Each structure stands twice: as structure tokens, then as C-alpha cells.
Coordinates of N, CA and C in Angstrom, one line a residue:
M1 N 79.9 47.9 34.4 CA 80.5 47.0 33.5 C 81.0 47.7 32.2
L2 N 82.3 47.5 31.9 CA 82.9 48.1 30.7 C 82.2 47.9 29.4
L3 N 81.7 46.7 29.2 CA 81.1 46.4 27.9 C 79.9 47.3 27.6
G4 N 79.1 47.6 28.6 CA 78.0 48.5 28.5 C 78.3 50.0 28.3
T5 N 79.6 50.3 28.4 CA 79.9 51.7 28.4 C 80.5 52.1 27.0
A6 N 80.8 51.1 26.1 CA 81.4 51.5 24.8 C 80.4 52.3 24.0
P7 N 80.9 53.3 23.3 CA 80.1 54.1 22.5 C 79.5 53.3 21.3
S8 N 78.3 53.7 20.9 CA 77.7 53.0 19.8 C 76.8 54.0 19.0
G9 N 76.6 53.6 17.7 CA 75.8 54.5 16.8 C 74.4 54.6 17.3
A10 N 73.9 55.8 17.5 CA 72.6 56.1 18.1 C 72.3 55.4 19.4
H11 N 73.4 55.1 20.1 CA 73.3 54.5 21.4 C 72.4 53.2 21.4
T12 N 72.6 52.4 20.3 CA 71.8 51.2 20.2 C 72.5 50.0 20.8
E13 N 73.8 50.1 21.2 CA 74.6 49.0 21.8 C 74.3 47.7 21.1
P14 N 74.7 47.6 19.8 CA 74.3 46.5 18.9 C 75.2 45.3 19.1
W15 N 75.4 44.8 20.3 CA 76.2 43.6 20.5 C 75.6 42.7 21.6
I16 N 76.0 41.4 21.4 CA 75.7 40.4 22.4 C 77.0 39.7 22.6
F17 N 77.4 39.6 23.9 CA 78.6 38.8 24.3 C 78.1 37.5 24.9
A18 N 78.3 36.4 24.1 CA 77.9 35.1 24.6 C 79.1 34.4 25.3
V19 N 79.1 34.3 26.6 CA 80.2 33.7 27.3 C 79.9 32.2 27.5
I20 N 80.8 31.4 26.9 CA 80.7 29.9 26.9 C 81.6 29.3 27.9
E21 N 81.1 28.7 28.9 CA 81.9 28.0 29.9 C 81.7 26.5 29.8
S22 N 80.6 26.0 29.3 CA 80.3 24.6 29.1 C 81.2 23.9 28.2
F23 N 81.9 22.9 28.7 CA 82.8 22.1 27.8 C 82.0 21.5 26.7
D24 N 80.8 21.0 26.9 CA 80.0 20.4 25.9 C 79.7 21.4 24.7
I25 N 79.4 22.6 25.0 CA 79.1 23.6 24.0 C 80.4 24.0 23.3
K26 N 81.5 24.1 24.1 CA 82.8 24.4 23.5 C 83.2 23.3 22.5
E27 N 83.0 22.0 22.8 CA 83.3 20.9 21.9 C 82.5 21.0 20.6
K28 N 81.2 21.4 20.7 CA 80.3 21.5 19.6 C 80.8 22.7 18.7
I29 N 81.2 23.8 19.3 CA 81.7 24.9 18.6 C 83.0 24.6 17.9
R30 N 83.8 23.9 18.6 CA 85.1 23.4 18.0 C 84.9 22.6 16.7
A31 N 83.9 21.6 16.8 CA 83.6 20.7 15.7 C 83.1 21.5 14.5
I32 N 82.2 22.5 14.7 CA 81.7 23.3 13.7 C 82.9 24.1 13.0
I33 N 83.7 24.7 13.8 CA 84.8 25.5 13.3 C 85.8 24.7 12.6
E34 N 86.3 23.6 13.2 CA 87.3 22.8 12.5 C 86.8 22.2 11.2
E35 N 85.6 21.9 11.1 CA 85.0 21.3 9.8 C 85.1 22.4 8.7
E36 N 84.6 23.6 9.1 CA 84.7 24.7 8.1 C 86.1 25.2 7.8
E37 N 86.9 25.2 8.9 CA 88.3 25.7 8.7 C 89.1 24.8 7.8
E38 N 88.9 23.5 7.9 CA 89.6 22.5 7.0 C 89.2 22.8 5.5
I39 N 88.0 23.1 5.3 CA 87.6 23.5 3.9 C 88.2 24.8 3.5
N40 N 88.2 25.8 4.5 CA 88.9 27.1 4.2 C 90.3 26.9 3.8
Y41 N 91.1 26.2 4.6 CA 92.5 26.0 4.4 C 92.8 25.2 3.1
K42 N 92.0 24.2 2.8 CA 92.2 23.4 1.6 C 91.6 23.9 0.3
K43 N 90.6 24.7 0.4 CA 89.9 25.1 -0.8 C 89.6 26.6 -1.0
R44 N 89.2 27.3 0.1 CA 88.7 28.7 0.0 C 89.8 29.7 0.0
M45 N 90.8 29.5 0.9 CA 91.7 30.6 1.2 C 92.8 30.8 0.2
G46 N 93.2 29.7 -0.5 CA 94.2 29.9 -1.6 C 95.6 29.9 -1.1
K47 N 96.5 29.7 -2.0 CA 97.9 29.6 -1.7 C 98.5 30.8 -1.1
I48 N 98.2 32.0 -1.6 CA 98.8 33.2 -1.0 C 98.4 33.4 0.5
W49 N 97.1 33.2 0.7 CA 96.6 33.4 2.1 C 97.2 32.4 3.0
T50 N 97.2 31.1 2.7 CA 97.8 30.0 3.5 C 99.3 30.2 3.7
T51 N 100.0 30.7 2.7 CA 101.4 31.0 2.8 C 101.6 32.1 3.8
D52 N 100.8 33.2 3.7 CA 100.9 34.3 4.7 C 100.7 33.8 6.1
L53 N 99.9 32.8 6.3 CA 99.6 32.3 7.7 C 100.7 31.4 8.2
K54 N 101.6 30.9 7.4 CA 102.7 30.0 7.8 C 103.5 30.5 9.1
P55 N 103.9 31.8 9.1 CA 104.7 32.2 10.3 C 103.9 32.1 11.6
L56 N 102.5 32.1 11.5 CA 101.7 31.9 12.7 C 101.5 30.5 13.1
R57 N 102.0 29.6 12.3 CA 101.9 28.1 12.6 C 100.5 27.7 12.9
T58 N 99.5 28.1 12.1 CA 98.1 27.8 12.3 C 97.6 26.9 11.2
N59 N 96.6 26.2 11.6 CA 95.9 25.4 10.6 C 94.4 25.2 11.1
W60 N 93.7 24.3 10.6 CA 92.3 24.2 10.9 C 92.0 23.5 12.3
I61 N 93.0 23.0 12.9 CA 92.9 22.3 14.2 C 93.0 23.4 15.3
K62 N 91.9 23.6 16.1 CA 91.9 24.7 17.0 C 91.7 24.2 18.4
E63 N 92.7 23.6 19.0 CA 92.7 23.0 20.4 C 92.2 24.0 21.4
Y64 N 92.7 25.3 21.2 CA 92.4 26.3 22.2 C 90.9 26.5 22.4
L65 N 90.1 26.1 21.5 CA 88.6 26.2 21.6 C 88.1 25.4 22.8
T66 N 88.7 24.3 23.1 CA 88.2 23.4 24.2 C 89.2 23.6 25.4
E67 N 90.4 24.1 25.2 CA 91.3 24.2 26.3 C 91.1 25.5 27.1
A68 N 90.6 26.5 26.4 CA 90.4 27.8 27.1 C 89.2 27.6 28.1
P69 N 89.3 28.2 29.3 CA 88.2 28.1 30.2 C 86.9 28.8 29.7
Y70 N 87.1 29.8 28.9 CA 85.9 30.5 28.4 C 86.1 30.9 26.9
L71 N 85.0 30.9 26.2 CA 85.0 31.4 24.9 C 84.0 32.6 25.0
I72 N 84.4 33.7 24.4 CA 83.4 34.8 24.3 C 83.1 35.0 22.8
L73 N 81.9 34.8 22.4 CA 81.4 34.9 21.1 C 80.7 36.2 21.0
V74 N 81.2 37.1 20.1 CA 80.6 38.4 20.0 C 79.7 38.5 18.7
F75 N 78.5 38.7 19.0 CA 77.5 38.8 17.9 C 77.2 40.3 17.7
K76 N 77.2 40.8 16.4 CA 76.7 42.1 16.2 C 75.2 42.0 15.9
Q77 N 74.4 42.9 16.4 CA 73.0 42.9 16.2 C 72.7 43.9 15.0
L78 N 72.2 43.4 13.9 CA 71.8 44.2 12.8 C 70.6 45.1 13.1
Y79 N 69.7 44.5 13.9 CA 68.5 45.2 14.4 C 68.0 44.5 15.6
S80 N 67.0 45.1 16.2 CA 66.3 44.5 17.4 C 64.8 45.0 17.2
F81 N 64.1 44.7 18.2 CA 62.6 45.1 18.1 C 62.3 46.0 19.4
R82 N 61.6 47.1 19.1 CA 61.1 47.9 20.2 C 60.0 47.2 21.0
E83 N 59.6 47.8 22.1 CA 58.6 47.2 22.9 C 57.3 47.0 22.2
N84 N 57.0 47.9 21.2 CA 55.8 47.8 20.4 C 55.9 46.9 19.2
G85 N 57.1 46.1 19.1 CA 57.2 45.2 18.1 C 57.8 45.7 16.8
I86 N 58.0 47.0 16.6 CA 58.5 47.6 15.4 C 60.1 47.4 15.4
K87 N 60.6 47.1 14.2 CA 62.0 46.9 14.1 C 62.8 48.1 14.4
K88 N 63.9 48.0 15.1 CA 64.8 49.1 15.4 C 66.1 48.8 14.8
L89 N 66.5 49.6 13.8 CA 67.8 49.5 13.2 C 69.0 49.8 14.1
H90 N 70.1 49.1 14.0 CA 71.3 49.4 14.8 C 72.3 50.0 13.8
Y91 N 72.5 51.3 13.9 CA 73.4 52.1 13.1 C 74.8 51.8 13.4
Y92 N 75.7 51.8 12.4 CA 77.1 51.6 12.6 C 77.4 50.4 13.5
N93 N 76.7 49.3 13.3 CA 76.9 48.2 14.2 C 78.3 47.6 14.1
E94 N 78.9 47.6 12.9 CA 80.2 47.0 12.7 C 81.3 47.8 13.5
Q95 N 81.2 49.1 13.4 CA 82.1 50.0 14.1 C 81.9 50.0 15.6
S96 N 80.6 50.0 16.0 CA 80.3 49.9 17.4 C 80.8 48.7 18.1
V97 N 80.6 47.5 17.5 CA 81.0 46.2 18.0 C 82.6 46.2 18.0
S98 N 83.2 46.8 17.0 CA 84.7 46.8 17.0 C 85.2 47.6 18.2
I99 N 84.6 48.7 18.5 CA 85.1 49.5 19.6 C 84.9 48.7 20.9
A100 N 83.7 48.1 21.1 CA 83.4 47.3 22.3 C 84.4 46.2 22.5
V101 N 84.7 45.5 21.4 CA 85.6 44.4 21.5 C 87.0 44.9 21.9
G102 N 87.4 46.0 21.3 CA 88.7 46.6 21.7 C 88.8 46.9 23.2
I103 N 87.7 47.4 23.7 CA 87.7 47.7 25.2 C 87.8 46.4 25.9
L104 N 87.0 45.4 25.5 CA 87.0 44.1 26.2 C 88.4 43.5 26.1
L105 N 89.1 43.5 25.0 CA 90.5 42.9 24.9 C 91.4 43.7 25.8
A106 N 91.3 45.0 25.9 CA 92.2 45.7 26.8 C 91.9 45.3 28.2
A107 N 90.7 45.1 28.6 CA 90.3 44.7 30.0 C 90.8 43.3 30.2
I108 N 90.7 42.4 29.3 CA 91.2 41.0 29.4 C 92.7 41.0 29.7
H109 N 93.4 41.8 28.9 CA 94.9 41.8 29.1 C 95.3 42.6 30.4
H110 N 94.5 43.6 30.7 CA 94.8 44.3 32.0 C 94.6 43.4 33.2
A111 N 93.7 42.5 33.1 CA 93.4 41.5 34.2 C 94.4 40.4 34.2
G112 N 95.4 40.4 33.3 CA 96.4 39.4 33.4 C 96.0 38.1 32.6
L113 N 94.9 38.2 31.9 CA 94.5 37.0 31.1 C 95.0 37.2 29.6
V114 N 94.8 36.2 28.8 CA 95.2 36.3 27.4 C 94.0 35.9 26.5
S115 N 94.1 36.3 25.3 CA 93.1 36.0 24.3 C 93.7 36.1 22.9
L116 N 93.0 35.6 21.9 CA 93.4 35.9 20.6 C 92.1 36.2 19.8
T117 N 92.2 36.9 18.7 CA 91.0 37.2 18.0 C 90.9 36.1 16.9
S118 N 89.7 35.6 16.8 CA 89.4 34.6 15.8 C 88.1 35.0 15.1
T119 N 88.1 34.9 13.8 CA 86.9 35.2 13.0 C 86.6 33.9 12.2
P120 N 85.8 33.1 12.8 CA 85.5 31.8 12.2 C 84.7 31.9 10.9
L121 N 85.5 31.9 9.8 CA 84.9 32.1 8.5 C 83.9 31.0 8.2
N122 N 82.7 31.4 7.8 CA 81.6 30.6 7.3 C 81.0 29.8 8.5
C123 N 81.3 30.0 9.7 CA 80.8 29.2 10.8 C 79.6 29.9 11.6
G124 N 79.4 31.2 11.3 CA 78.5 32.0 12.0 C 77.1 31.4 12.1
P125 N 76.5 31.1 10.9 CA 75.1 30.6 11.0 C 74.9 29.3 11.8
A126 N 75.9 28.4 11.7 CA 75.8 27.1 12.5 C 75.9 27.4 14.0
I127 N 76.9 28.3 14.3 CA 77.1 28.6 15.8 C 75.9 29.4 16.3
R128 N 75.4 30.3 15.5 CA 74.2 31.1 15.9 C 73.0 30.1 16.2
K129 N 72.8 29.2 15.3 CA 71.8 28.2 15.5 C 72.0 27.3 16.7
L130 N 73.3 26.9 16.9 CA 73.6 26.1 18.1 C 73.3 26.8 19.4
L131 N 73.5 28.1 19.4 CA 73.3 28.9 20.7 C 71.9 29.4 20.7
G132 N 71.1 29.2 19.7 CA 69.7 29.7 19.7 C 69.6 31.2 19.6
R133 N 70.6 31.8 18.9 CA 70.6 33.3 18.8 C 69.7 33.6 17.6
P134 N 69.0 34.8 17.6 CA 68.1 35.2 16.5 C 68.8 35.5 15.2
L135 N 68.0 35.5 14.1 CA 68.5 35.8 12.8 C 69.1 37.2 12.7
S136 N 68.7 38.1 13.6 CA 69.1 39.5 13.6 C 70.6 39.7 14.0
E137 N 71.2 38.6 14.5 CA 72.5 38.6 15.0 C 73.5 37.9 14.1
K138 N 74.7 38.4 14.0 CA 75.7 37.8 13.1 C 77.0 37.7 14.0
L139 N 77.5 36.4 14.0 CA 78.8 36.2 14.7 C 79.9 37.1 14.1
T140 N 80.6 37.9 14.9 CA 81.6 38.8 14.4 C 83.0 38.3 14.8
I141 N 83.1 37.9 16.0 CA 84.5 37.5 16.5 C 84.3 36.5 17.6
L142 N 85.3 35.7 17.8 CA 85.4 34.7 18.8 C 86.7 34.9 19.6
L143 N 86.5 35.0 20.9 CA 87.7 35.2 21.8 C 87.8 34.1 22.8
P144 N 88.9 33.2 22.7 CA 89.1 32.3 23.8 C 89.8 33.1 24.9
V145 N 89.4 32.9 26.1 CA 90.0 33.7 27.2 C 90.4 32.8 28.4
G146 N 91.6 33.1 28.9 CA 92.1 32.4 30.1 C 93.5 32.8 30.4
Y147 N 94.2 32.0 31.2 CA 95.6 32.3 31.4 C 96.4 31.6 30.3
A148 N 97.6 32.1 30.1 CA 98.5 31.5 29.0 C 98.8 30.1 29.5
A149 N 98.8 29.2 28.5 CA 99.2 27.8 28.8 C 100.7 27.7 29.2
E150 N 101.0 26.7 30.0 CA 102.4 26.5 30.4 C 103.2 26.3 29.2
G151 N 104.3 27.0 29.1 CA 105.3 26.8 28.0 C 104.8 27.5 26.7
C152 N 103.7 28.3 26.8 CA 103.2 29.0 25.6 C 104.2 30.0 25.0
T153 N 104.3 30.0 23.7 CA 105.2 30.9 23.0 C 104.3 31.7 22.0
V154 N 104.8 32.9 21.8 CA 104.1 33.7 20.7 C 105.1 34.0 19.6
P155 N 104.8 33.8 18.4 CA 105.7 34.0 17.3 C 106.3 35.5 17.4
D156 N 107.6 35.6 17.2 CA 108.2 36.9 17.2 C 108.0 37.6 15.8
L157 N 106.9 38.2 15.7 CA 106.5 38.8 14.4 C 107.0 40.3 14.4
K158 N 107.5 40.7 13.3 CA 107.9 42.1 13.1 C 106.7 43.0 12.9
R159 N 106.6 44.1 13.6 CA 105.5 45.0 13.5 C 106.0 46.2 12.5
K160 N 105.0 46.8 11.9 CA 105.4 48.0 11.1 C 105.9 49.1 11.9
D161 N 106.8 49.9 11.4 CA 107.3 51.0 12.1 C 106.2 52.1 12.2
L162 N 106.3 52.9 13.2 CA 105.3 53.9 13.4 C 105.0 54.8 12.2
E163 N 106.1 55.1 11.4 CA 105.9 55.9 10.2 C 105.1 55.2 9.1
Q164 N 105.0 53.9 9.2 CA 104.2 53.2 8.2 C 102.7 53.1 8.6
I165 N 102.4 53.4 9.8 CA 101.0 53.3 10.3 C 100.4 54.7 10.7
M166 N 101.2 55.7 10.7 CA 100.7 57.0 11.2 C 101.2 58.1 10.2
V167 N 100.3 59.0 9.9 CA 100.7 60.1 9.0 C 100.4 61.4 9.8
K168 N 101.4 62.4 9.8 CA 101.2 63.7 10.5 C 100.9 64.7 9.4
Y169 N 100.0 65.6 9.7 CA 99.7 66.8 8.8 C 99.9 68.0 9.6

């Protein structure tokens, strides 16, 4: 399995990939996210941030959360416990999880499926509790996964030129 082969700090593999297929659970996750996202859009994010999002035509309504056949919620593990009950720190958990998610996204696209990266701001604790995940885990990213919807379009966004993202020495 590719997810288990991603490199990680001190080989701690500090991730949990929660695959959600249940429509019931997806509906509960959507309710949590949309409630927080409405607050984010109206109060927390501010005019500049919401203006920057306009080309993406996004708002707090997230139909894809119940339309996608699967949601993959990626939790980073801050620590775990050894067999003897002593806490085991997970070094470089943020970087390790980022690499594992990159590999997963490449595999999803290679399989002919689609996804988008979502970081549900302020939703982590409620979703962690809904799924019964331990306090040592923090929701890092949410990926809806499936085939592209009929008639789906992707905004034609300009990417930076290579010279703007790479420096040669």
C-alpha cells in the first residue's frame, strides 16, 4: 500500500487516513463544516481573503461532501503510545503527513479519479469527536474522492511561470 511507504520523521508514520463511505457520516461532516464555513466566510476570513476566493466560485456550501462517494480525512498524529504505555512523540508530523498526502493525491489522479484539497477551518475538534478519534490526532486535510461529476468544469486559473517558483544556483 502506497500510504504506508511514505517517508516520515523517525519512521513514526504519524498519520491516520479515515475513509468515509457512509452517507450518514458524510452528512454529519457536511453539517459541521458548513456551519463553521459560514462563520469563516462572514466573519473570520475578511474581505481580502474572500475576494481572493471569488475566482474559485466557492462559499460555505459544500455539496461535494455528500456527493463524493468517499471522503478521506487525514489526521496527523502528534504522538502515540508505545506498548508499555509511554508516550511516543511523532517528529516532523506536519511534513510527514504532507508527503503522504501528496503521494495519495498522485495515486488518486493516476487511477483516473479526482479530488480537491480542503482544510476545514475550525472543524477539526468536532469532526475528531464525531469519528471517535483520540486527542492526539488533529484533522489536517479532507479529500473528497470519486469520478468527476457530469459537466464538471475547473476554473481556468493562471499558474505562476517556472521562473517564479524555481531558483537555480
